Coordinates of C-alpha atoms in Angstrom, one line a residue:
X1373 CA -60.9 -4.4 136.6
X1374 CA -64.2 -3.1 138.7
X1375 CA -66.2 -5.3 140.7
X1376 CA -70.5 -5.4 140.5
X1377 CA -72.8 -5.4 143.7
X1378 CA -73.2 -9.0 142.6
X1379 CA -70.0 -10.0 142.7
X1380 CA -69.4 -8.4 146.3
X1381 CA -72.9 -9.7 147.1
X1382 CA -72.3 -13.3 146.5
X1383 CA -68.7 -13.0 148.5
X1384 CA -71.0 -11.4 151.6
X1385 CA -73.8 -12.5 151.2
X1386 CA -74.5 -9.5 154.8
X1387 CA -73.1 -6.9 153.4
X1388 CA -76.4 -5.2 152.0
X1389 CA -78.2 -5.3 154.9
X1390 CA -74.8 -4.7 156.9
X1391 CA -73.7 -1.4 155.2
X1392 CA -77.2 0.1 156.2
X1393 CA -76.6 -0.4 160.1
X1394 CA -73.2 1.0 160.1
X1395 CA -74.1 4.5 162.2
X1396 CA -70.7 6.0 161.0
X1397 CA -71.6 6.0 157.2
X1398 CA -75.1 7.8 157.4
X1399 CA -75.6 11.2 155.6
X1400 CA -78.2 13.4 156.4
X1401 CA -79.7 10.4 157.7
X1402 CA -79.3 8.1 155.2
X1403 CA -77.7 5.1 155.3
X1404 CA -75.4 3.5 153.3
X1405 CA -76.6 1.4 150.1
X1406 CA -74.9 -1.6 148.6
X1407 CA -74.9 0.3 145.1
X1408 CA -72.8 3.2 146.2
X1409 CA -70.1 0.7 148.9
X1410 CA -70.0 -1.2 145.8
X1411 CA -68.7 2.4 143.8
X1412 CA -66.5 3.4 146.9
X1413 CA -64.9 0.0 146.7
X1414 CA -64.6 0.3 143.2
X1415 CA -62.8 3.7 143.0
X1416 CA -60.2 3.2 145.9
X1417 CA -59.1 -0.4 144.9
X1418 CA -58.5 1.6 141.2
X1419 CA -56.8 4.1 143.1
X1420 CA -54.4 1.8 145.1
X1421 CA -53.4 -0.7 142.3
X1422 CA -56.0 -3.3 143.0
X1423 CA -56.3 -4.2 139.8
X1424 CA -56.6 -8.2 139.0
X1425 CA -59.0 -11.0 140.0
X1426 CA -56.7 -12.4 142.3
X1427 CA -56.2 -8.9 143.8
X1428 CA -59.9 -9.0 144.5
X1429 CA -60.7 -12.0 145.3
X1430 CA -57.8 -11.4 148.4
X1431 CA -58.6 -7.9 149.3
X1432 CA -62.8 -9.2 149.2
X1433 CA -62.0 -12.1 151.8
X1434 CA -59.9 -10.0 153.8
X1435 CA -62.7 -7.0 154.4
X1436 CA -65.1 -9.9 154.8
X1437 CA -63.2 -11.1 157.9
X1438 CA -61.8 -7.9 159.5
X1439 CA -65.3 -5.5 159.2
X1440 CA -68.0 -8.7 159.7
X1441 CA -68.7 -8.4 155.9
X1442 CA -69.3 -4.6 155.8
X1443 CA -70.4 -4.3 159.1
X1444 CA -68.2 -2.6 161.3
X1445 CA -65.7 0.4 160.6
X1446 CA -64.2 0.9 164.1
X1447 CA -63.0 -1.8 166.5
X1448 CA -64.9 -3.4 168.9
X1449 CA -63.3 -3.5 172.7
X1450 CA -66.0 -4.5 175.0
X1451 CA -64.6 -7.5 175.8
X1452 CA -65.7 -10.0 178.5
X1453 CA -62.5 -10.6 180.9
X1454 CA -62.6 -14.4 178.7
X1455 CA -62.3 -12.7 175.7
X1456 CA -59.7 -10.6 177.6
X1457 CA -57.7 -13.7 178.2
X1458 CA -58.0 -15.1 175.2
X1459 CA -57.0 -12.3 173.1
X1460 CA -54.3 -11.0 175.0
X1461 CA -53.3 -13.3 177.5
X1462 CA -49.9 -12.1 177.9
X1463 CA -51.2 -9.0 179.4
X1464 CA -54.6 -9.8 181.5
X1465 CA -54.4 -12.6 184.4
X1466 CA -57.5 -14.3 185.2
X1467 CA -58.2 -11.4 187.9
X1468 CA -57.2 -8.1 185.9
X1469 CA -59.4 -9.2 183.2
X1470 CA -62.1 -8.9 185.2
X1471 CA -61.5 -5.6 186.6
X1472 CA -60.9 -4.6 182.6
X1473 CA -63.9 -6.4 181.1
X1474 CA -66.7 -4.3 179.3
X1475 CA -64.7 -1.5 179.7
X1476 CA -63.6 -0.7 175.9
X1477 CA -61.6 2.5 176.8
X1478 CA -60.3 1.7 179.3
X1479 CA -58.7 -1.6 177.6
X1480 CA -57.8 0.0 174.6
X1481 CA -55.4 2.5 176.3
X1482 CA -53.8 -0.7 178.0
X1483 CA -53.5 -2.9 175.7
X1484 CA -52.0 0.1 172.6
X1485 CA -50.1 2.2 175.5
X1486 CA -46.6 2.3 174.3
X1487 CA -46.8 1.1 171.1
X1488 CA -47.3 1.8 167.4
X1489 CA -46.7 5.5 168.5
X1490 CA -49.1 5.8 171.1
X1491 CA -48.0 7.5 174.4
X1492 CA -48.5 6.0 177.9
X1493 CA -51.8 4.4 179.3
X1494 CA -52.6 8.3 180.9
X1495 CA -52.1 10.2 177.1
X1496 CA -55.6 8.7 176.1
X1497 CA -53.7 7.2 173.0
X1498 CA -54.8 4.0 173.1
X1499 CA -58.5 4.7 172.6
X1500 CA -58.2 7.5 170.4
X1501 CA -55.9 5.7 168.0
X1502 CA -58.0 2.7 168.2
X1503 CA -58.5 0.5 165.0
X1504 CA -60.3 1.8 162.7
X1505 CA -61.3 1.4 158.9
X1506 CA -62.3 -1.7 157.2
X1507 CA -59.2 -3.2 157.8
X1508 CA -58.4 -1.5 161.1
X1509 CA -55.7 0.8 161.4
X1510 CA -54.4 1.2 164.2
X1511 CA -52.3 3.8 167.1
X1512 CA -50.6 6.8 166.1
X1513 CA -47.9 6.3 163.9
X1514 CA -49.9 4.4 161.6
X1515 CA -52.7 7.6 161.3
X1516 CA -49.6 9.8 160.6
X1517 CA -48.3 7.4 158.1
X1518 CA -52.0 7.4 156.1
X1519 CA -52.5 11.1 157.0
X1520 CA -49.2 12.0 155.2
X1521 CA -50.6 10.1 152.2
X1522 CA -54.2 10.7 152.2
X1523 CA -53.6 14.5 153.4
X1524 CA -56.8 14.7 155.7
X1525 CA -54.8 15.4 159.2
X1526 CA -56.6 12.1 160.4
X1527 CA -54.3 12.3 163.5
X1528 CA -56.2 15.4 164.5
X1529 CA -59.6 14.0 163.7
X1530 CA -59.5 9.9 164.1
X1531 CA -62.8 9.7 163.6
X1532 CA -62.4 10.4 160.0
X1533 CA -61.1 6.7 159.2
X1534 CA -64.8 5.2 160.6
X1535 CA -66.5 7.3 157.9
X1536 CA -67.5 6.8 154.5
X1537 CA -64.2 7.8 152.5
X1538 CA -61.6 7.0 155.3
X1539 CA -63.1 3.4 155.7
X1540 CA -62.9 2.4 152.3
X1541 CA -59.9 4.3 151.5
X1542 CA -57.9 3.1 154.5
X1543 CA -58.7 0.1 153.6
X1544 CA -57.7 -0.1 150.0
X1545 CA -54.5 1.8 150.9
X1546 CA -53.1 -1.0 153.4
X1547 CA -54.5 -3.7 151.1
X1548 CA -52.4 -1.7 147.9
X1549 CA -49.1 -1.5 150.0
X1550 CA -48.9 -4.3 151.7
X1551 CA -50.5 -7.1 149.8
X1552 CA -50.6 -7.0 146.3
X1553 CA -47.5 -9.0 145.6
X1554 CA -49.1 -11.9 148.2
X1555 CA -52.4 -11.7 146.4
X1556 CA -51.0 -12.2 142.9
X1557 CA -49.3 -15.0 144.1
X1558 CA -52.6 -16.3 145.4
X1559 CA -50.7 -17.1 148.7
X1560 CA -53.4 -16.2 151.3
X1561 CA -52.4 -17.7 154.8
X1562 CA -49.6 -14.9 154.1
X1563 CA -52.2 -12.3 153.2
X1564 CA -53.7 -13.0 156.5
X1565 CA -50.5 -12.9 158.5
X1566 CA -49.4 -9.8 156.5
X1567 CA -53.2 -8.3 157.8
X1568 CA -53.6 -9.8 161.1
X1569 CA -50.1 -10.6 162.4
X1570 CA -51.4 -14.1 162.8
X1571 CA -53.9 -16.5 161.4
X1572 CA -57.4 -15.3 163.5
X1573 CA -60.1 -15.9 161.4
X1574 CA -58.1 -18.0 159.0
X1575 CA -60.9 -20.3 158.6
X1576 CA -63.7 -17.9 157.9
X1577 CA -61.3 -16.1 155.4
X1578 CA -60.5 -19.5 153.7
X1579 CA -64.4 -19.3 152.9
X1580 CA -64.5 -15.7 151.7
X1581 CA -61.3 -17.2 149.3
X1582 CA -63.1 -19.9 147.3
X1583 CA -66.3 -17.5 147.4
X1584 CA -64.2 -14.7 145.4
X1585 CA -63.0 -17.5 143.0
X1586 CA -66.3 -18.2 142.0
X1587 CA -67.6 -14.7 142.0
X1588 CA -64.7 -13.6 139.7
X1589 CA -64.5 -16.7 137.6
X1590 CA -61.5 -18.1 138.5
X1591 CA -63.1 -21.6 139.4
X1592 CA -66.3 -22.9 138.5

Protein backbone atom coordinates (compact mmCIF):
# COMPACT_ATOMS: atom_id res chain seq x y z
CA UNK A 1 0.00 0.00 0.00
CA UNK A 2 1.01 3.95 -0.71
CA UNK A 3 0.31 6.56 1.50
CA UNK A 4 -1.46 10.28 0.43
CA UNK A 5 -0.14 13.83 1.61
CA UNK A 6 -3.23 13.57 3.72
CA UNK A 7 -2.61 10.78 5.38
CA UNK A 8 1.12 11.92 6.28
CA UNK A 9 -0.42 15.31 6.82
CA UNK A 10 -2.81 14.45 9.48
CA UNK A 11 0.02 12.15 11.31
CA UNK A 12 2.34 15.61 11.13
CA UNK A 13 0.38 17.94 11.10
CA UNK A 14 4.36 20.29 10.53
CA UNK A 15 5.62 18.49 8.06
CA UNK A 16 4.42 20.78 5.08
CA UNK A 17 5.74 23.76 6.32
CA UNK A 18 8.76 21.65 7.88
CA UNK A 19 10.05 19.95 4.59
CA UNK A 20 10.30 23.51 3.07
CA UNK A 21 12.96 24.72 5.72
CA UNK A 22 15.05 21.73 5.55
CA UNK A 23 18.35 23.61 3.79
CA UNK A 24 19.70 20.06 2.74
CA UNK A 25 16.69 19.19 0.42
CA UNK A 26 16.69 22.39 -1.75
CA UNK A 27 17.31 22.09 -5.65
CA UNK A 28 18.27 24.78 -7.55
CA UNK A 29 16.78 26.68 -4.93
CA UNK A 30 13.76 25.16 -4.40
CA UNK A 31 12.65 23.72 -1.53
CA UNK A 32 11.05 20.66 -0.78
CA UNK A 33 7.10 20.23 -1.22
CA UNK A 34 4.91 18.02 0.73
CA UNK A 35 3.57 16.42 -2.65
CA UNK A 36 6.92 15.18 -3.81
CA UNK A 37 8.28 13.88 0.42
CA UNK A 38 4.98 12.32 0.16
CA UNK A 39 6.28 10.38 -3.39
CA UNK A 40 9.85 9.82 -1.92
CA UNK A 41 8.27 8.27 1.06
CA UNK A 42 6.10 6.45 -1.07
CA UNK A 43 8.73 4.78 -3.29
CA UNK A 44 11.38 3.80 -0.61
CA UNK A 45 8.84 2.25 1.95
CA UNK A 46 7.79 0.07 -1.54
CA UNK A 47 11.31 -0.52 -1.99
CA UNK A 48 12.13 -1.80 1.59
CA UNK A 49 9.04 -3.97 2.19
CA UNK A 50 6.99 -1.44 4.00
CA UNK A 51 4.03 -2.62 2.82
CA UNK A 52 0.94 -2.80 5.43
CA UNK A 53 -0.97 -0.30 7.54
CA UNK A 54 0.58 -1.34 10.58
CA UNK A 55 3.99 -0.95 8.80
CA UNK A 56 3.00 2.63 8.24
CA UNK A 57 1.45 3.60 10.89
CA UNK A 58 5.03 2.43 12.82
CA UNK A 59 7.44 3.67 10.42
CA UNK A 60 5.11 7.33 10.27
CA UNK A 61 5.39 7.68 14.20
CA UNK A 62 8.86 6.81 14.20
CA UNK A 63 10.04 9.66 11.44
CA UNK A 64 7.70 11.88 13.37
CA UNK A 65 9.79 11.58 16.49
CA UNK A 66 13.42 11.15 15.21
CA UNK A 67 13.43 14.16 12.26
CA UNK A 68 10.78 16.75 14.32
CA UNK A 69 8.05 15.62 11.81
CA UNK A 70 10.09 16.24 8.61
CA UNK A 71 12.14 18.73 9.95
CA UNK A 72 15.54 17.80 10.33
CA UNK A 73 17.88 15.32 8.30
CA UNK A 74 21.17 15.57 10.22
CA UNK A 75 21.59 15.59 14.07
CA UNK A 76 21.58 18.29 16.19
CA UNK A 77 24.74 18.60 18.81
CA UNK A 78 24.72 22.00 20.07
CA UNK A 79 23.99 21.10 23.27
CA UNK A 80 23.90 23.22 26.49
CA UNK A 81 26.30 21.50 29.15
CA UNK A 82 22.35 20.49 30.85
CA UNK A 83 21.49 18.88 27.88
CA UNK A 84 25.11 17.52 27.99
CA UNK A 85 24.33 15.93 31.34
CA UNK A 86 21.26 14.76 30.63
CA UNK A 87 21.89 12.96 27.53
CA UNK A 88 25.09 11.53 28.31
CA UNK A 89 25.72 11.68 31.84
CA UNK A 90 28.06 8.88 31.97
CA UNK A 91 30.50 10.74 30.05
CA UNK A 92 30.16 14.71 30.95
CA UNK A 93 30.57 15.84 34.75
CA UNK A 94 28.90 18.90 35.79
CA UNK A 95 32.27 20.82 34.78
CA UNK A 96 33.32 19.08 31.30
CA UNK A 97 29.91 19.75 30.11
CA UNK A 98 30.51 23.15 30.27
CA UNK A 99 33.72 23.30 28.65
CA UNK A 100 31.84 20.98 25.75
CA UNK A 101 28.53 22.95 25.55
CA UNK A 102 27.56 24.62 22.17
CA UNK A 103 30.26 23.13 20.67
CA UNK A 104 28.51 20.40 18.27
CA UNK A 105 31.90 19.12 16.77
CA UNK A 106 33.61 19.11 19.16
CA UNK A 107 30.98 16.84 21.24
CA UNK A 108 30.21 14.63 18.53
CA UNK A 109 33.82 13.36 18.16
CA UNK A 110 33.64 12.67 21.96
CA UNK A 111 30.82 11.25 22.60
CA UNK A 112 31.08 8.58 18.92
CA UNK A 113 35.10 8.23 19.30
CA UNK A 114 35.64 4.59 19.52
CA UNK A 115 32.58 3.30 18.58
CA UNK A 116 30.24 2.11 15.90
CA UNK A 117 33.52 2.14 13.72
CA UNK A 118 34.64 5.50 14.27
CA UNK A 119 38.37 5.99 15.06
CA UNK A 120 39.73 8.02 18.10
CA UNK A 121 38.47 11.62 19.22
CA UNK A 122 41.64 13.16 16.91
CA UNK A 123 40.35 10.98 13.37
CA UNK A 124 37.48 13.57 13.07
CA UNK A 125 35.13 10.51 13.01
CA UNK A 126 32.73 11.41 15.30
CA UNK A 127 31.44 14.49 13.53
CA UNK A 128 31.85 13.30 10.16
CA UNK A 129 29.81 10.12 10.84
CA UNK A 130 27.36 11.95 12.79
CA UNK A 131 23.67 10.90 12.58
CA UNK A 132 22.15 11.50 9.83
CA UNK A 133 18.89 10.68 7.74
CA UNK A 134 15.42 10.69 8.99
CA UNK A 135 16.04 8.18 11.30
CA UNK A 136 19.71 9.01 11.96
CA UNK A 137 22.37 6.79 11.14
CA UNK A 138 25.07 6.93 12.68
CA UNK A 139 29.40 6.40 12.78
CA UNK A 140 31.21 4.53 10.37
CA UNK A 141 30.35 1.14 10.24
CA UNK A 142 26.91 1.82 9.90
CA UNK A 143 27.59 4.25 6.47
CA UNK A 144 29.56 1.25 5.18
CA UNK A 145 26.87 -1.10 6.05
CA UNK A 146 24.10 1.28 3.94
CA UNK A 147 26.87 2.18 1.41
CA UNK A 148 27.36 -1.57 0.58
CA UNK A 149 23.61 -1.72 -0.03
CA UNK A 150 22.60 1.53 -1.44
CA UNK A 151 25.96 1.59 -3.60
CA UNK A 152 26.51 5.53 -3.34
CA UNK A 153 30.14 5.31 -1.43
CA UNK A 154 28.27 7.43 1.34
CA UNK A 155 31.41 6.79 3.59
CA UNK A 156 33.27 9.01 1.17
CA UNK A 157 30.60 11.62 0.93
CA UNK A 158 28.45 11.63 4.39
CA UNK A 159 26.74 14.32 3.42
CA UNK A 160 24.78 12.38 0.98
CA UNK A 161 22.47 10.75 3.74
CA UNK A 162 21.14 14.63 4.75
CA UNK A 163 19.90 15.00 1.14
CA UNK A 164 16.87 14.28 -0.56
CA UNK A 165 17.32 10.47 -1.70
CA UNK A 166 19.74 9.40 1.21
CA UNK A 167 17.27 10.87 3.88
CA UNK A 168 14.37 9.14 2.82
CA UNK A 169 16.09 6.15 1.71
CA UNK A 170 18.18 5.65 4.84
CA UNK A 171 15.40 5.93 6.51
CA UNK A 172 13.15 3.37 4.98
CA UNK A 173 16.16 0.98 4.79
CA UNK A 174 16.61 0.83 8.74
CA UNK A 175 12.83 0.93 9.20
CA UNK A 176 12.69 -2.38 6.44
CA UNK A 177 15.48 -4.28 8.26
CA UNK A 178 15.01 -3.80 11.51
CA UNK A 179 11.36 -3.35 12.17
CA UNK A 180 8.94 -4.78 10.11
CA UNK A 181 8.38 -7.91 12.20
CA UNK A 182 7.82 -5.42 15.52
CA UNK A 183 5.49 -3.21 13.41
CA UNK A 184 3.30 -6.14 12.23
CA UNK A 185 3.01 -7.16 15.62
CA UNK A 186 1.85 -3.63 16.38
CA UNK A 187 4.42 -3.83 19.40
CA UNK A 188 5.69 -0.22 19.40
CA UNK A 189 7.58 0.39 22.82
CA UNK A 190 9.86 -2.36 20.96
CA UNK A 191 9.92 -0.33 17.73
CA UNK A 192 11.15 2.41 19.77
CA UNK A 193 13.82 0.50 21.58
CA UNK A 194 14.73 -1.30 18.32
CA UNK A 195 15.19 2.71 16.94
CA UNK A 196 16.41 4.58 19.78
CA UNK A 197 18.07 1.98 22.13
CA UNK A 198 15.75 3.31 24.76
CA UNK A 199 12.39 4.83 25.14
CA UNK A 200 13.25 8.95 24.51
CA UNK A 201 10.44 10.31 23.05
CA UNK A 202 8.17 7.41 23.93
CA UNK A 203 5.46 9.62 24.79
CA UNK A 204 5.45 11.88 21.69
CA UNK A 205 5.72 8.63 19.60
CA UNK A 206 2.77 7.08 21.51
CA UNK A 207 0.77 10.20 19.87
CA UNK A 208 2.23 9.81 16.33
CA UNK A 209 0.80 5.90 17.02
CA UNK A 210 -2.92 6.49 17.54
CA UNK A 211 -2.58 9.46 14.87
CA UNK A 212 -1.41 6.71 12.10
CA UNK A 213 -4.42 4.44 13.33
CA UNK A 214 -6.79 6.93 12.41
CA UNK A 215 -5.12 8.21 9.31
CA UNK A 216 -4.94 4.54 7.94
CA UNK A 217 -8.23 3.36 9.20
CA UNK A 218 -7.35 1.11 11.61
CA UNK A 219 -9.45 2.80 14.51
CA UNK A 220 -12.10 5.24 14.18
Amino acid sequence: MQITTSQLLAVMPRAQQNVAKNKNWVINGRPLDITTATVLLNRYAEECGITTALHWVHFLATLAVESGELRYSEENLNYSAAGLRATWPKRFTAQTAKQYQYQPEKIANLVYANRMGNGSVASGDGWRYRGRGLIGYTGRANYADYAKWCGYDVVKQPDLLSQRVGSFRSAAHFFGAHCLGLAQADAGMAVRKRVNGGLIGWTDYQQYWARGKRALGLVK
